Coordinates of C-alpha atoms in Angstrom, one line a residue:
Chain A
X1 CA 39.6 80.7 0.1
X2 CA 42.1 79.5 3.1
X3 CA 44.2 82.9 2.9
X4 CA 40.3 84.6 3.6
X5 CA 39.4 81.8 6.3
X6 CA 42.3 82.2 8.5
X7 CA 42.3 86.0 8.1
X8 CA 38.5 86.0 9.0
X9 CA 39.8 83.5 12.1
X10 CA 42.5 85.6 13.3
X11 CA 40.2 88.6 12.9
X12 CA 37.6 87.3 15.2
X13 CA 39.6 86.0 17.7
X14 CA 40.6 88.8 19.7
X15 CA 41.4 88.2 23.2
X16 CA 38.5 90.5 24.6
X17 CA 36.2 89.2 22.5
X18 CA 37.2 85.4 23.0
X19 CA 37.3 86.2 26.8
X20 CA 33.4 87.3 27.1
X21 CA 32.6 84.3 24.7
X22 CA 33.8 81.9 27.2
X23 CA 32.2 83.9 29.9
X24 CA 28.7 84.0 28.4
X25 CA 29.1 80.3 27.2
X26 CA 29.9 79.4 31.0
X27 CA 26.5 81.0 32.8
X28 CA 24.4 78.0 31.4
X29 CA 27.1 75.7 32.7
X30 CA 27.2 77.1 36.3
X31 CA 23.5 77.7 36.2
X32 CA 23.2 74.1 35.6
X33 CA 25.7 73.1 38.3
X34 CA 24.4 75.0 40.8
X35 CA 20.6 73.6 39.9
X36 CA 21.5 69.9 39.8
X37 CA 23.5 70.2 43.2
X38 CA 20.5 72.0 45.3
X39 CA 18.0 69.7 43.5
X40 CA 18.0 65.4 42.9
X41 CA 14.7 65.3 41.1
X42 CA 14.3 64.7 37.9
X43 CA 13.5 68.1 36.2
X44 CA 13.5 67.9 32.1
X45 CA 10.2 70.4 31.4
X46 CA 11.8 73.3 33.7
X47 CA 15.1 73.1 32.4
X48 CA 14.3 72.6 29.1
X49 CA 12.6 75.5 29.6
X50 CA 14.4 77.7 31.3
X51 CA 18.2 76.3 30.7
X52 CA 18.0 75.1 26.9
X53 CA 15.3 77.3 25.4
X54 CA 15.7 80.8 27.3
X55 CA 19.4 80.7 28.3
X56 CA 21.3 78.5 25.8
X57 CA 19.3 78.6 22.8
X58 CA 17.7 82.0 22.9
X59 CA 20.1 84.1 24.2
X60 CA 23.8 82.9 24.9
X61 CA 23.9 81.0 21.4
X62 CA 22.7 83.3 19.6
X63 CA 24.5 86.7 21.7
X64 CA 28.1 84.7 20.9
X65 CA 27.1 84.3 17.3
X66 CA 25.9 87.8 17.0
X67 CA 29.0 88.8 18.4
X68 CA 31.1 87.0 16.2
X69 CA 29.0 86.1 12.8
X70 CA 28.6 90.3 12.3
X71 CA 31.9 91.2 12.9
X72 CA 33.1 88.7 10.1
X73 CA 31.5 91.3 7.2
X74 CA 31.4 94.6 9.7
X75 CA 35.1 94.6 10.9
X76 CA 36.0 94.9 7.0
X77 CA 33.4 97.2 6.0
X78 CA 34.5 99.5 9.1
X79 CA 37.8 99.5 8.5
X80 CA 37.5 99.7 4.7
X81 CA 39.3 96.6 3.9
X82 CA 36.6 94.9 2.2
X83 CA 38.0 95.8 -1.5
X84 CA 41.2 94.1 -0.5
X85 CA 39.1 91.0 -0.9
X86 CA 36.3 92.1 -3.4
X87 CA 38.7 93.4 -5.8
X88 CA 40.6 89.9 -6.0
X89 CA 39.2 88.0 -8.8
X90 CA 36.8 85.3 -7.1
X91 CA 33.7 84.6 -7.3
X92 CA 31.5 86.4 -4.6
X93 CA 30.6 83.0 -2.6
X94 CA 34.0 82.4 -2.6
X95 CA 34.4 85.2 -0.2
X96 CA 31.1 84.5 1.8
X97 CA 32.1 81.2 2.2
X98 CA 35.0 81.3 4.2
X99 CA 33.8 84.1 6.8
X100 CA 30.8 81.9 7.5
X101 CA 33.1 78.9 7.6
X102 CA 35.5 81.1 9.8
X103 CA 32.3 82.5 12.2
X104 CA 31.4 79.0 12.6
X105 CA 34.8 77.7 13.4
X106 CA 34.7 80.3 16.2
X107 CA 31.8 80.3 17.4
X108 CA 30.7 76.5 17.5
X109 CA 33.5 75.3 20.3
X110 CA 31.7 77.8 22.9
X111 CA 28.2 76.8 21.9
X112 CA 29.2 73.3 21.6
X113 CA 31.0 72.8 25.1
X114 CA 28.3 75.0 26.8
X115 CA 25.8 72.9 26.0
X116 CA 27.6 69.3 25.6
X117 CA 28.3 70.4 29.5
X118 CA 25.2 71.6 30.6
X119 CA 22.9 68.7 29.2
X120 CA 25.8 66.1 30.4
X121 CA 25.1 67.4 34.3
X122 CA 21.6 68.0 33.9
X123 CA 20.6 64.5 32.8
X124 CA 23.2 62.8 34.6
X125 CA 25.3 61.7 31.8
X126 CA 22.7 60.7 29.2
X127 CA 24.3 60.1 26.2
X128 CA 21.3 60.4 23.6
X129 CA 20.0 64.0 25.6
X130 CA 23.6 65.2 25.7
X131 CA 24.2 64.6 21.7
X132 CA 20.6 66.3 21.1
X133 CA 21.5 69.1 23.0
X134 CA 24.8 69.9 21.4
X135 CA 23.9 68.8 17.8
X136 CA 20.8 70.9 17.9
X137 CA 23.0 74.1 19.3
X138 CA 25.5 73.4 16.4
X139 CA 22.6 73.6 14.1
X140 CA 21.8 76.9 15.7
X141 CA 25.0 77.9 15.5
X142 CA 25.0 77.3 11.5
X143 CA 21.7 78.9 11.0
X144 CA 22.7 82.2 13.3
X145 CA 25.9 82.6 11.9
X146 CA 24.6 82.9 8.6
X147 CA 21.8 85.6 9.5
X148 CA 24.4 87.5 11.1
X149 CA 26.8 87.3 8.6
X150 CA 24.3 88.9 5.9
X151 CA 23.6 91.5 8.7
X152 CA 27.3 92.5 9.1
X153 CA 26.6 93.5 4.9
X154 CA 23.7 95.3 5.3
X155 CA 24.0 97.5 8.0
X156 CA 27.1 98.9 9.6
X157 CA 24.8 99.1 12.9
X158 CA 24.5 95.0 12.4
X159 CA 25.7 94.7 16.4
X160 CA 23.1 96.8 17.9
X161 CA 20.6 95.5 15.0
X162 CA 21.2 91.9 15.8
X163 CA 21.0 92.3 19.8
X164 CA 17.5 93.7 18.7
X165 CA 16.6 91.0 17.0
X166 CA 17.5 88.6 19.9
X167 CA 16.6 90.1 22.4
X168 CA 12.8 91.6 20.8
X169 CA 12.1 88.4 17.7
X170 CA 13.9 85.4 19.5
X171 CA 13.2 86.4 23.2
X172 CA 10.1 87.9 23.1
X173 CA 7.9 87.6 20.2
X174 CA 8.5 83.8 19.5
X175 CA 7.5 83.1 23.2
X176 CA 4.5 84.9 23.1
X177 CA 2.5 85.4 19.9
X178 CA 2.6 81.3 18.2
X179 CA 2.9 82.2 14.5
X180 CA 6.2 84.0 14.7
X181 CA 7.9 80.8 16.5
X182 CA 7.8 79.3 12.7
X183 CA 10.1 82.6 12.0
X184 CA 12.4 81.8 15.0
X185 CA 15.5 80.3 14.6
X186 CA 15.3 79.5 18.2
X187 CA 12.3 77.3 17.3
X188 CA 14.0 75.4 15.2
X189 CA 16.9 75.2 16.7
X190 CA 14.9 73.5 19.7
X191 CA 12.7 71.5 17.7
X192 CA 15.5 69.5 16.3
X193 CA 16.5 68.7 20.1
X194 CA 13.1 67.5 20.2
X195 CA 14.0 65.2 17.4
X196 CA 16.9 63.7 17.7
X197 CA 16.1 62.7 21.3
X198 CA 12.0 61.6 21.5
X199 CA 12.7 59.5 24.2
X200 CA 14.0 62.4 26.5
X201 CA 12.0 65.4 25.2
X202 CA 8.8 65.2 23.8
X203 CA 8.9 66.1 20.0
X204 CA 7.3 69.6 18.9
X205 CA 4.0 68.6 17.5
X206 CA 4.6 71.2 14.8
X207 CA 7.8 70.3 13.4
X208 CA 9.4 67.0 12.8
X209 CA 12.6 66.0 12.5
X210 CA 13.0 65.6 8.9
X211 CA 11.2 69.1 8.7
X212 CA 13.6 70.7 11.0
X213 CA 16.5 69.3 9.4
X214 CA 15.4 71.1 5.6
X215 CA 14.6 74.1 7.1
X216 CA 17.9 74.5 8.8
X217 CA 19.3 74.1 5.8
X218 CA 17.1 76.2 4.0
X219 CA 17.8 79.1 6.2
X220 CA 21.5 79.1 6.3
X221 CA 21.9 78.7 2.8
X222 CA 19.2 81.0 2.0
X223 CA 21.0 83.6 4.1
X224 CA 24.6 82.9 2.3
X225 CA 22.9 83.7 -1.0
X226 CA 21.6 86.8 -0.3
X227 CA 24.9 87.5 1.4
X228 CA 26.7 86.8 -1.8
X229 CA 23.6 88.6 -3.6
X230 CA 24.5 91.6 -1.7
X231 CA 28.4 91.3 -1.7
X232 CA 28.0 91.9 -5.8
X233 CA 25.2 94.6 -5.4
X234 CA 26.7 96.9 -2.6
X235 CA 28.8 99.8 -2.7
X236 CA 32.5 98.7 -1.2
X237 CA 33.5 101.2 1.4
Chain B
X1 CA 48.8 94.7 -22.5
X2 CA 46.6 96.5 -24.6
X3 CA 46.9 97.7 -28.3
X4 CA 49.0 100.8 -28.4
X5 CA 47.1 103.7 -28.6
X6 CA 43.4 102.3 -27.7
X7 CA 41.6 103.2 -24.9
X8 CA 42.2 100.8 -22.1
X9 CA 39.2 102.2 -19.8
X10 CA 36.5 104.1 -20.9
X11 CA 34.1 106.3 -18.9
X12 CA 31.2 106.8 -21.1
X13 CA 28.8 109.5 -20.1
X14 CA 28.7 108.4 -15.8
X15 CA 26.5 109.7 -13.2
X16 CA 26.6 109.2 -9.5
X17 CA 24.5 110.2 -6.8
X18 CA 23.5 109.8 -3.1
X19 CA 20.1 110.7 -2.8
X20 CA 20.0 114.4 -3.8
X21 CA 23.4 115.1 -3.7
X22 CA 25.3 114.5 -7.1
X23 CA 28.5 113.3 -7.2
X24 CA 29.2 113.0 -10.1
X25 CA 27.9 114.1 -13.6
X26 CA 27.4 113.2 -17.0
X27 CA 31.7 112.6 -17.3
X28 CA 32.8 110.7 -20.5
X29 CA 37.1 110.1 -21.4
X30 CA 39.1 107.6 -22.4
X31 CA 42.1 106.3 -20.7
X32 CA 44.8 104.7 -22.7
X33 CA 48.4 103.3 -21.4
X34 CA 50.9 106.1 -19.5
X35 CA 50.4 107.8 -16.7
X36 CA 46.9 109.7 -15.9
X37 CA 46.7 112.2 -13.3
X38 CA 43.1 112.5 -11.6
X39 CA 42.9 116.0 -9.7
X40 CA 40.4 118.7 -8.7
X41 CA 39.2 119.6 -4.9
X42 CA 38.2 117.9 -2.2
X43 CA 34.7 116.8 -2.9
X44 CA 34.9 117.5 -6.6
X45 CA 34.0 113.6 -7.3
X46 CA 37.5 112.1 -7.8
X47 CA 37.7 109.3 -5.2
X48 CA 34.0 108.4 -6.7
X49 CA 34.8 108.3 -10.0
X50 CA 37.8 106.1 -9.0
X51 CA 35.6 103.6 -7.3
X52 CA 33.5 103.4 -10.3
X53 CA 36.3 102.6 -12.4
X54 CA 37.4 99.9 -10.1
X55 CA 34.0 98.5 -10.0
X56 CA 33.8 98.8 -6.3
X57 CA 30.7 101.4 -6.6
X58 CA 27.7 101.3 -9.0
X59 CA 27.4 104.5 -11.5
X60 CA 23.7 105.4 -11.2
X61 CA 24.0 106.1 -15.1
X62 CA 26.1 105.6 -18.3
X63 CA 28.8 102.3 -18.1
X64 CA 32.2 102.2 -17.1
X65 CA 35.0 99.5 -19.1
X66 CA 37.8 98.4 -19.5
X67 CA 39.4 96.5 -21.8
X68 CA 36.0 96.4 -23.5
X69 CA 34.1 94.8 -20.7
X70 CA 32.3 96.2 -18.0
X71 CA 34.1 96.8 -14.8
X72 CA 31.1 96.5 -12.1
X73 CA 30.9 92.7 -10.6
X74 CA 33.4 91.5 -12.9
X75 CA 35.5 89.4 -10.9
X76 CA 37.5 87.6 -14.0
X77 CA 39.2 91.5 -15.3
X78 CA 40.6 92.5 -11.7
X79 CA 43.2 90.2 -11.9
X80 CA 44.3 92.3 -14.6
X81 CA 43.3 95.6 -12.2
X82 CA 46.0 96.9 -9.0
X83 CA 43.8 99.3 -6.9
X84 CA 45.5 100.9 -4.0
X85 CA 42.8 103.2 -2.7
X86 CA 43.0 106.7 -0.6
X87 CA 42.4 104.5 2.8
X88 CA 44.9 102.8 4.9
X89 CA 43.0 99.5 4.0
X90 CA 45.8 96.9 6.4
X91 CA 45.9 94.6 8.8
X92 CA 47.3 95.9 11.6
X93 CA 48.1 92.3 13.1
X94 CA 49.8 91.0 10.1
X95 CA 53.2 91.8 9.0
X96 CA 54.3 93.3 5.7
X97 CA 55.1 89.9 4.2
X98 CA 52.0 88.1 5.3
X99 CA 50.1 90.9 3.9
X100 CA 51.4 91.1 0.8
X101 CA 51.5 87.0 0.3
X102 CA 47.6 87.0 1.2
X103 CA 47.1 89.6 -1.4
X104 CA 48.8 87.4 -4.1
X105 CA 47.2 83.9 -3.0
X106 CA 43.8 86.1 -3.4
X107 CA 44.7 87.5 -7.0
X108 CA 45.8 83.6 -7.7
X109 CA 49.6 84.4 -8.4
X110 CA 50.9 80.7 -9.4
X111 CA 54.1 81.4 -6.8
X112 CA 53.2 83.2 -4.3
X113 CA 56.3 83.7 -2.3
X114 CA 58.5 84.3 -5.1
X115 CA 55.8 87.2 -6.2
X116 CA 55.3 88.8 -3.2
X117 CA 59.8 88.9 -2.8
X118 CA 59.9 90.6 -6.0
X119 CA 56.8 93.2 -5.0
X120 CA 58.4 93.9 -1.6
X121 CA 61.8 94.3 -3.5
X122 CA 60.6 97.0 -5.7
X123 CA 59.3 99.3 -3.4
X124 CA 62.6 98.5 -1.2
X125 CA 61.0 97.5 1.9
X126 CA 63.2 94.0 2.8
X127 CA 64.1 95.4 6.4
X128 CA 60.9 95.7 7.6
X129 CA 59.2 93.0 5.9
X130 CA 58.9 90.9 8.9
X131 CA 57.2 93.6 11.1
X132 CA 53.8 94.3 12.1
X133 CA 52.4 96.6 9.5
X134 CA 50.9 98.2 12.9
X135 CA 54.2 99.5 13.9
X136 CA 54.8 101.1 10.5
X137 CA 55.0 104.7 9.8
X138 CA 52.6 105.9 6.7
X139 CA 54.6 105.9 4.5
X140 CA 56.0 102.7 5.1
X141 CA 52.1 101.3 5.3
X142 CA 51.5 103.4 1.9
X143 CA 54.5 101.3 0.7
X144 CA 54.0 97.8 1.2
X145 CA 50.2 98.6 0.0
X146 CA 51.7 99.7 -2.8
X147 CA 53.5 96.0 -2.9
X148 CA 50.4 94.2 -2.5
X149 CA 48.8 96.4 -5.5
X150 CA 51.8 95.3 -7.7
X151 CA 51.9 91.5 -6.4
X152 CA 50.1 90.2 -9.3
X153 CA 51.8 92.1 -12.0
X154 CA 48.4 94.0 -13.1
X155 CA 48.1 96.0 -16.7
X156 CA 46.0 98.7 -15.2
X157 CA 47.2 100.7 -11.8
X158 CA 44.2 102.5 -10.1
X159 CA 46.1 104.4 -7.2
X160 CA 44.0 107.5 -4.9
X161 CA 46.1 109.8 -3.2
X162 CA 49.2 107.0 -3.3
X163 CA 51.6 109.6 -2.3
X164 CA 50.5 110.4 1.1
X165 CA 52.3 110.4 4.3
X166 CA 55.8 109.1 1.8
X167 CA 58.8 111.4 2.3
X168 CA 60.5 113.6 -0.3
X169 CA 63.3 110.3 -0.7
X170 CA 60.0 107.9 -1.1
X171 CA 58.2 110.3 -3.4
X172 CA 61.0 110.2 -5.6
X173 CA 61.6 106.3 -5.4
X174 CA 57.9 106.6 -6.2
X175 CA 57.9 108.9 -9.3
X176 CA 60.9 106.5 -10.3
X177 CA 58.5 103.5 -10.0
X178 CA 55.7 105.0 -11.7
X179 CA 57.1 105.7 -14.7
X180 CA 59.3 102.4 -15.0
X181 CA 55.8 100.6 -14.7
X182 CA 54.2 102.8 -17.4
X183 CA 57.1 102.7 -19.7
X184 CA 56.1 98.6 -19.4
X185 CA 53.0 99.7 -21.6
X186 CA 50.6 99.9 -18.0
X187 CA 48.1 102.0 -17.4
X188 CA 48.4 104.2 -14.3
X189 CA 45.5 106.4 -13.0
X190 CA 46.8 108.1 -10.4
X191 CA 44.9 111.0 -8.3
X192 CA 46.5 113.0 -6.0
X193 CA 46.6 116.6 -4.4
X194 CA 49.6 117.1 -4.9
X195 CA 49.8 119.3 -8.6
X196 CA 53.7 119.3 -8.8
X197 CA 53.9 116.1 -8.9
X198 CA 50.9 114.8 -10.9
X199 CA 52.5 117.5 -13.5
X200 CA 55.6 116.0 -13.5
X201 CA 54.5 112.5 -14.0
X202 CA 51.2 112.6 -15.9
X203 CA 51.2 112.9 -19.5
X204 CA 47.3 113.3 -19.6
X205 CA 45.2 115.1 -17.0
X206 CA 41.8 114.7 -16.2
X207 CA 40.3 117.5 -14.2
X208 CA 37.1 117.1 -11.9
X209 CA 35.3 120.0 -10.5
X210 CA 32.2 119.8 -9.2
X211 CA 31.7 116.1 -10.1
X212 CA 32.3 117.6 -13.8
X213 CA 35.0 117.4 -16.2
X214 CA 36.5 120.4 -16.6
X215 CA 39.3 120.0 -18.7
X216 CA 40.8 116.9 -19.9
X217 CA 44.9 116.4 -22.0
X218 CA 48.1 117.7 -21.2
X219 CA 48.0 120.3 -18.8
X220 CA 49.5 122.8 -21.1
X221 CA 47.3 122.0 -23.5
X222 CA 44.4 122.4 -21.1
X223 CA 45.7 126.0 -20.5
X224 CA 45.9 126.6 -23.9
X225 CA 42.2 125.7 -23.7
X226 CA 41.5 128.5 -21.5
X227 CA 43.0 131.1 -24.1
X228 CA 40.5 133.5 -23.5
X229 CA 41.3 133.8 -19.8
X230 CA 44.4 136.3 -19.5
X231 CA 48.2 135.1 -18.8
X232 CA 50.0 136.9 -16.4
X233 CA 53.7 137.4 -17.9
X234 CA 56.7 138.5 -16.2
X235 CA 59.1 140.7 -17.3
X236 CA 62.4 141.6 -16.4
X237 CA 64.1 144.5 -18.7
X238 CA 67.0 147.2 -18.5
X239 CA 64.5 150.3 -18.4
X240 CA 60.9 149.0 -17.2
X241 CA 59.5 152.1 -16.7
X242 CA 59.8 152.9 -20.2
X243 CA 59.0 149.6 -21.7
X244 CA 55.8 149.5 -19.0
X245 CA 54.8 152.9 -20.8
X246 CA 55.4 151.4 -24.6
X247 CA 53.4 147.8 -23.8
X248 CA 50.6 149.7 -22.7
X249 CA 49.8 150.2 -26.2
X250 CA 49.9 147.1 -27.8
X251 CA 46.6 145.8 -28.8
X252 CA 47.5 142.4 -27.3
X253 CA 48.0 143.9 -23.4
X254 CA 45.0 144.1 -21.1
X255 CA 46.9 145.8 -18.0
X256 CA 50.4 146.5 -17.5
X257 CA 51.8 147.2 -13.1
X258 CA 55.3 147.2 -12.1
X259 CA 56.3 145.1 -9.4
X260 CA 58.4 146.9 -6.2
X261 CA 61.4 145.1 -7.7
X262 CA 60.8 146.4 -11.1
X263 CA 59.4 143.6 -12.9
X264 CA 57.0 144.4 -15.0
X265 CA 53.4 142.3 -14.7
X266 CA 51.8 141.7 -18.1
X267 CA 48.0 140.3 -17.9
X268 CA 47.3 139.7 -21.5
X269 CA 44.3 138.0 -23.5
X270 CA 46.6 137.6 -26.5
X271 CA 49.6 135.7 -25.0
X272 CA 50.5 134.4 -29.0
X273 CA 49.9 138.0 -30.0
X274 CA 52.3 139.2 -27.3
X275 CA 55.4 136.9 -27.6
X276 CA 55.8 138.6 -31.5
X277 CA 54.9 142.5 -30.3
X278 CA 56.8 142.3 -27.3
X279 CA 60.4 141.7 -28.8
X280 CA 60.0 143.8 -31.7
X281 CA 58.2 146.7 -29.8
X282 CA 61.7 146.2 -27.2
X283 CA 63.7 146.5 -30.5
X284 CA 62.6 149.6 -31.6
X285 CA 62.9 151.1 -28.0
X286 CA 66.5 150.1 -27.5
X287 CA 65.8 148.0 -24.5
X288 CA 66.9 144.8 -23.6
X289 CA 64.9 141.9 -22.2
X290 CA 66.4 140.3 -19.3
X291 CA 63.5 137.5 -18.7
X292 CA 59.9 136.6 -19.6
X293 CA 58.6 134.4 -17.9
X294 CA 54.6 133.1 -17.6
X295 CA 53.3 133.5 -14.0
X296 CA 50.3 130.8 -14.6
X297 CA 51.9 127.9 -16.2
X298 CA 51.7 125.3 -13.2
X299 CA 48.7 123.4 -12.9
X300 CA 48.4 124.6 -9.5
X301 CA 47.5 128.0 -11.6
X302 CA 45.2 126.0 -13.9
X303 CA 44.0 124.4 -11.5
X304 CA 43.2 127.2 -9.7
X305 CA 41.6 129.3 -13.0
X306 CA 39.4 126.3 -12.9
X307 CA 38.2 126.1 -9.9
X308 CA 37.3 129.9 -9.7
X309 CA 35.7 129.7 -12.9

């Protein structure tokens, strides 16, 4: 499993792609710092809003994870190196494993600092907002990584498939038609901020904490089944 | 290793296709230890049928085995499986060592380094070892892939097209490989396009045309096989002409030309027939035979028959 994670690590951590990673995880950052310094009242609903929902958790999170969580699967399958690990004699989740491990490894440190920085300035060093925010990205992180990482098996458009699905399911349809926001990892993701910091944001109606909590896990171990599901079933390029 | 004799894999009566479009049809052999050579066209199915050996594709009917167990999602029998497929299938950042050391901590060798020294040693690639497989040439790459297919010491070899891109030095290093691994009792499948070769190492063909077996054994028994398709049979003699007009009559000769260098060209339905009529019928006219010599023995010729049949 190590010789597969630090294979999957060195593979995703090309310099162009780590570059734009820490270029999209800055814009929430810089957003932030420009907000805060043209404005000294107190402004949690907007940026919530705007900042943690729209920017951080519906598109930069999840556009770094897409970037990186597909690639883990679809670089191999491209270059027809899959078999190289298929054909060693593991079991399957022994391969799905460590790319997701790897993806998240990768992945997480942007997420994490983008929004352990943004939340920091925006509430002006709250402690209790700051570790909602970044927990609750992390647990975006997990559950994205894990959606893309079964998307990278299925199709070998998974990029252009996944961008779809950000930009169309997580940007637009869970912001405007209610039901599909129970189908939105987005939702979740935010709804956990919601719970681990009451005090600060006012907790989704919906959703509680302990609610959130199984359904994150639910989802990103439901997606690294059907990923090792699919890693027996397919056809290795 | 397996019991002498009995069929290590088996390919019992496999279909593949992609949608319409069939692959590959209705193919059953055995394959037991020695050397196997896979061959036909591009397209005929061989690359496909290799996959499904390997497990790494799904037949869409009949079962492939080996060593009596299934081969599809098997993950317990390819430790005893080396597959070194048609693809350049390397990291480009890693170097040869690295490469071949993750391939043996994936295949669970119990020493590692010591394993992947000896793999490297054998196909003699030491010197560049510590280099970027990137900057390799092909042959180089096809090498060292060829280290990480041996790494775990497997029983069964499963190599597409492993001779491309080496140079006539490598190819024989190669050939010399091949056989000291099957004279270990392994069994080596090897496919390439390259007929010469395949001839020269593979005691058992299998030939795929059309996603069909065609012809399966020793390539001259194969064109034994094909005994009612004529041989073409060259002779050289002291008086052609005249032996030309005396073969003519044998009941074993379907056309006789003469070649601008005075050969004469034999195409005969009846090769057996022909090798007792033609010395005896030279006998009688006082001629000498210089050379005969059978125009369609490769298995490029074979092959070819094949193909056009």
């Amino acid at each position: 499993m190590d010789a597969i994670y630090f294979l999957t690590l060195r593979q995703l951590t090309g310099r162009w792609r780590v570059s734009i990673m820490a270029l999209l995880a800055a814009l929430p950052v810089l957003f932030t710092m420009l907000v805060v310094r043209s404005s000294s009242t107190p402004w949690v609903t907007e940026f919530e809003t705007i900042v943690l929902g729209t920017m951080l958790a519906g598109s930069v999170a999840p556009l770094i994870v897409v970037a990186i969580a597909c690639a883990a699967f679809a670089n191999e399958v491209e270059d027809r190196t899959l078999a190289n690990l298929t054909l060693a004699p593991i079991p399957r989740w022994r391969i799905v494993v460590p790319k997701f491990a790897a993806a998240v490894t990768v992945a997480a440190p942007f997420i994490a600092a983008s929004a352990l920085l943004t939340s920091w300035l925006a509430f002006n060093h709250d402690v209790a907002a700051t570790v909602a925010v970044t927990l609750s990205s992390l647990a975006g992180v997990l559950m994205y990584s894990s959606a893309f990482l079964w998307l990278g098996l299925v199709t070998r458009q998974s990029i252009g498939v996944g961008l779809a699905y950000v930009v169309l399911w997580e940007g637009f349809f869970s912001g405007f038609v209610s039901g599909v926001r129970f189908l939105s990892i987005r939702h979740y993701a935010i709804a956990l901020m919601h719970g681990l910091d009451p005090r600060r944001f006012v907790e989704d109606p919906h959703v509680g904490l302990g609610a959130t909590l199984v359904i994150a896990g639910l989802v990103s171990g439901g997606f690294l089944l059907i990923s090792t599901r699919r890693l027996r079933r397919m056809d290795v390029p | 290793m397996s019991a002498t004799g009995a069929p290590v894999i088996r390919v019992d009566h496999v279909s593949r296709w992609f949608g319409s479009v069939v692959a590959v049809s209705d193919v059953t052999f055995d394959i037991r230890p020695g050397i196997t050579g896979l061959l036909g066209p591009n397209g005929a199915g061989k690359t496909t049928l290799l996959r499904m050996m390997t497990g790494l594709a799904a037949v869409s009917d009949g079962a492939v085995t080996m060593f009596g167990e299934p081969v599809r999602d098997n993950p317990p029998l390819y430790g005893r499986i080396g597959v070194m497929s048609e693809h350049e299938t390397v990291y480009p950042f890693m170097t040869g060592r690295q490469f071949v050391g993750m391939m043996a901590k994936l295949r669970g060798v119990r020493d590692p380094g010591a394993a992947t020294e000896r793999a490297i040693g054998r196909v003699e690639l030491e010197s560049a070892a510590d280099l970027a497989m990137g900057t390799y040439s092909r042959g180089m790459r096809q090498r060292m892939r060829l280290a990480a297919t041996l790494v775990h010491d497997p029983e069964v070899l499963i190599l597409d097209e492993p001779l491309n891109g080496a140079d006539p030095r490598q190819r024989v290093h190669f050939q010399e490989l091949l056989r000291r691994l099957a004279g270990e009792g392994r069994t080596i499948v090897l496919s390439s396009h390259i007929l010469e070769e395949v001839e020269q190492l593979a005691e058992t063909v299998l030939l795929i045309i059309n996603g069909k077996l065609a012809a399966s054994g020793g390539f001259r028994a194969i064109r034994a096989a094909l005994d009612k398709r004529p041989y073409h049979v060259r002779i050289v003699a002291d008086a052609p002409r005249a032996l030309a007009a005396a073969i003519v009559g044998l009941p074993s000769v379907d056309a006789v030309s003469l070649d601008p260098d005075g050969a004469i060209v034999v195409l005969s339905s009846k090769v057996r027939d022909l090798q007792v009529e033609l010395p005896r019928l030279a006998q009688e006219a006082s001629i000498s035979l210089r050379r005969i010599e059978p125009l369609d023995d490769s298995l490029e010729s074979v092959f070819g028959y094949l193909v056009e049949g």
